[in-house]
Amino acid sequence: MLYFLQVLLLPLICCGKFVGKHSFVSKDIYGKEITNEFQLVHPEQITFAADNPLTDPATYHIITSLSPTLINNDDVVTVSYETNNVDYKDWIAAYSPPSAINNITYHVPIKYGWCDESDNYTTTGVGSMTFNLTNLRDDVVFVYFTGSTYYPVFMNSSEQVVSFNNINEPLRPRVVATGDPDVYTLLWSSATSETPTMKWGSSSGQYTEIVSAITTTINQSQMCGAPASTVGWRDLGLIHHANITNMVSFASLNIYYVFGDEQTNDYSREYKFYVPPAAGTQPPASKNRGTRAIIYDDFGRGSLDMAYTWNHYGGPSIFTTMAVTEEIDQGTVDVIYHGGDLSYANGYMAVWDFFLDQIGPMAGSVMYLTTVGNHESDTPGTASLYGNQDGSGGECSVPALGLLPQPAPAVTDEPWWSYDVGLMHMVGMSTEHNFSVGSNQHAWLYNDLKNVDRTKTPWVIFGGHRAMYINSDYGGGEGSDINVMEDLIANIEPMLYEFKVNFAFWGHNHVMQRQAAIKNSVVVQHAEESTDTDGNTVWLHDDPQATVHIVVGTGGKYTTLYCIIMLDCPVLLTAVAI
């Protein structure tokens, strides 16, 4: 019997992003690695022009206009500004709610940008900047700073604010697996809701099923450290969960749905969700394809505005979103697997809103599976395996699991799971929690792989965040690439070999690498060059006797060509990306 599986590794397309005149630094002035632009902002050091002896009293900095001031979700606002004392360290920041500027030394902005990105600012003192704003359930005010983000001087704020037409608009759909193949969960966010409700049906505009949702929240007290618990905190609104049942009978079909509040009749636009093929089945013959997954790690969030974002990583993810959404619209995707390092909020909560807004067209249209990475999980004093690291900025997996729940049995401190999609048995482990022999995670993973029914799901796809095999010379400490590789090879690889796992996907390193079939750092089988039916040169494994490992840490990265030197592997993989 011929089993057909397609795995699409994204990003796929080559696009450009305006990076700007201010290159993104890799470390701050204290030597800490920078993975989020808000780490460069030091609100505790903000001074005010009137109180700063270095400020020339004849200097003025004015935000002259905001346009438009009444917007919808995802609209772009142009901020115009003017000064008679230009400095390359001048910047504009957006704050929400506006009351945040009353205690501005305790808050970071939701976005910011450098004034000299406007073409003639340095010569005329006049400029404008665009901000793409997601609905944050409150108004937005803008502040004009000078003195850099390290020693900011508050010069002025906008007289106007930007308001949203409907601050209670239901937004950010994402459909996740519960663990029961007959039940999925739709989540969305809003400011308030009396009777949160989802309506769905098998035909566009005809919603025969009405589902009442439950509502949860994430509280500041649940954060495990700064900045999530301090300057980075921003309320995430209400999180609604509606269970969609009887999904097995809709396998490989579309359902159509809206979500919102029944009492106010405030509903979203219609979304179309493709129900993935049931375990052991393929998509219908009309699709002329096999089971198809899109797989990436290390994503982040980006935009096409002039705001300063982490362009080294995360900003380009907007193009991955565009590419994946196009694939989904063409009906070529059954499931998305995002293997950790999701939003890169790193404790700055507003980033989660922008991230969820960006992935909505994907996560609201096909099933979205996730695992945790260091930037969701790692926090000292928690269940994290790497207790001396603080990659999550104090989040300790709470926002990640609260906003994007994983299939059962995953919970915050034990986030591992498996799920069947078509011919694939997909397994998500946590490299951020104890996986050694004898641990709860190891025992669960072993039992899960032992009981896979290969007559139904002949393809076993395994994933975690940090890589079991990676071309890297970073070693010598807890959490280093080499140490993690050694630990995964010693503790996890034996079960991958015993139960004949086909593929293992990893991230963490922002590269694309594919190893040969390998066991205990020794190549078992090289891929062989071949030609497909379209005449393209491809590299094939014919019944490899070990797992093929692929690093896909390129969800939000400009990528290039990597050679797997340490494994003496002649196979090169070109990732053409954004």
PDB file of C-alpha atoms in Angstrom, residues 7 9 295 297 337 427 429 460-469 488 492-493 496-497 500-507 513-516 518 546-552:
ATOM      1  CA  VAL A   7       5.270  18.171   4.811  1.00  0.00           C
ATOM      2  CA  LEU A   9       8.476  23.627   5.527  1.00  0.00           C
ATOM      3  CA  ILE A 295       5.609  22.816  10.054  1.00  0.00           C
ATOM      4  CA  ASP A 297       9.272  26.781  14.745  1.00  0.00           C
ATOM      5  CA  TYR A 337       2.443  22.484  13.703  1.00  0.00           C
ATOM      6  CA  VAL A 427       3.826  13.865  18.949  1.00  0.00           C
ATOM      7  CA  MET A 429       7.336  16.861  23.549  1.00  0.00           C
ATOM      8  CA  VAL A 460       4.968   9.109  13.044  1.00  0.00           C
ATOM      9  CA  ILE A 461       6.017  12.752  13.253  1.00  0.00           C
ATOM     10  CA  PHE A 462       7.869  13.777  16.430  1.00  0.00           C
ATOM     11  CA  GLY A 463       8.625  17.331  17.496  1.00  0.00           C
ATOM     12  CA  GLY A 464      10.222  19.394  20.212  1.00  0.00           C
ATOM     13  CA  HIS A 465      11.806  22.803  20.397  1.00  0.00           C
ATOM     14  CA  ARG A 466      15.542  22.390  21.070  1.00  0.00           C
ATOM     15  CA  ALA A 467      17.228  20.170  18.523  1.00  0.00           C
ATOM     16  CA  MET A 468      18.449  16.611  18.985  1.00  0.00           C
ATOM     17  CA  TYR A 469      20.753  17.137  16.000  1.00  0.00           C
ATOM     18  CA  LEU A 488      18.186  14.148  23.872  1.00  0.00           C
ATOM     19  CA  ILE A 492      14.851  10.294  23.756  1.00  0.00           C
ATOM     20  CA  GLU A 493      16.549   8.883  20.673  1.00  0.00           C
ATOM     21  CA  LEU A 496      12.550   7.046  18.385  1.00  0.00           C
ATOM     22  CA  TYR A 497      14.665   4.199  17.014  1.00  0.00           C
ATOM     23  CA  LYS A 500      10.618   3.629  14.064  1.00  0.00           C
ATOM     24  CA  VAL A 501       9.711   7.312  14.202  1.00  0.00           C
ATOM     25  CA  ASN A 502       9.895   8.661  10.652  1.00  0.00           C
ATOM     26  CA  PHE A 503      10.674  12.338  11.169  1.00  0.00           C
ATOM     27  CA  ALA A 504      11.691  14.572  14.061  1.00  0.00           C
ATOM     28  CA  PHE A 505      11.274  18.333  13.723  1.00  0.00           C
ATOM     29  CA  TRP A 506      13.108  20.825  15.918  1.00  0.00           C
ATOM     30  CA  GLY A 507      13.813  24.543  16.137  1.00  0.00           C
ATOM     31  CA  GLN A 513      18.937  21.992   8.405  1.00  0.00           C
ATOM     32  CA  ARG A 514      18.172  18.445   7.341  1.00  0.00           C
ATOM     33  CA  GLN A 515      20.196  15.501   8.537  1.00  0.00           C
ATOM     34  CA  ALA A 516      20.395  12.091   6.926  1.00  0.00           C
ATOM     35  CA  ILE A 518      20.822   9.006  11.801  1.00  0.00           C
ATOM     36  CA  ALA A 546      16.510   5.557  11.525  1.00  0.00           C
ATOM     37  CA  THR A 547      14.762   8.868  12.098  1.00  0.00           C
ATOM     38  CA  VAL A 548      15.348  11.764   9.697  1.00  0.00           C
ATOM     39  CA  HIS A 549      15.844  14.972  11.697  1.00  0.00           C
ATOM     40  CA  ILE A 550      14.972  18.410  10.356  1.00  0.00           C
ATOM     41  CA  VAL A 551      15.521  21.789  12.025  1.00  0.00           C
ATOM     42  CA  VAL A 552      12.840  24.292  10.998  1.00  0.00           C
TER      43      VAL A 552
END
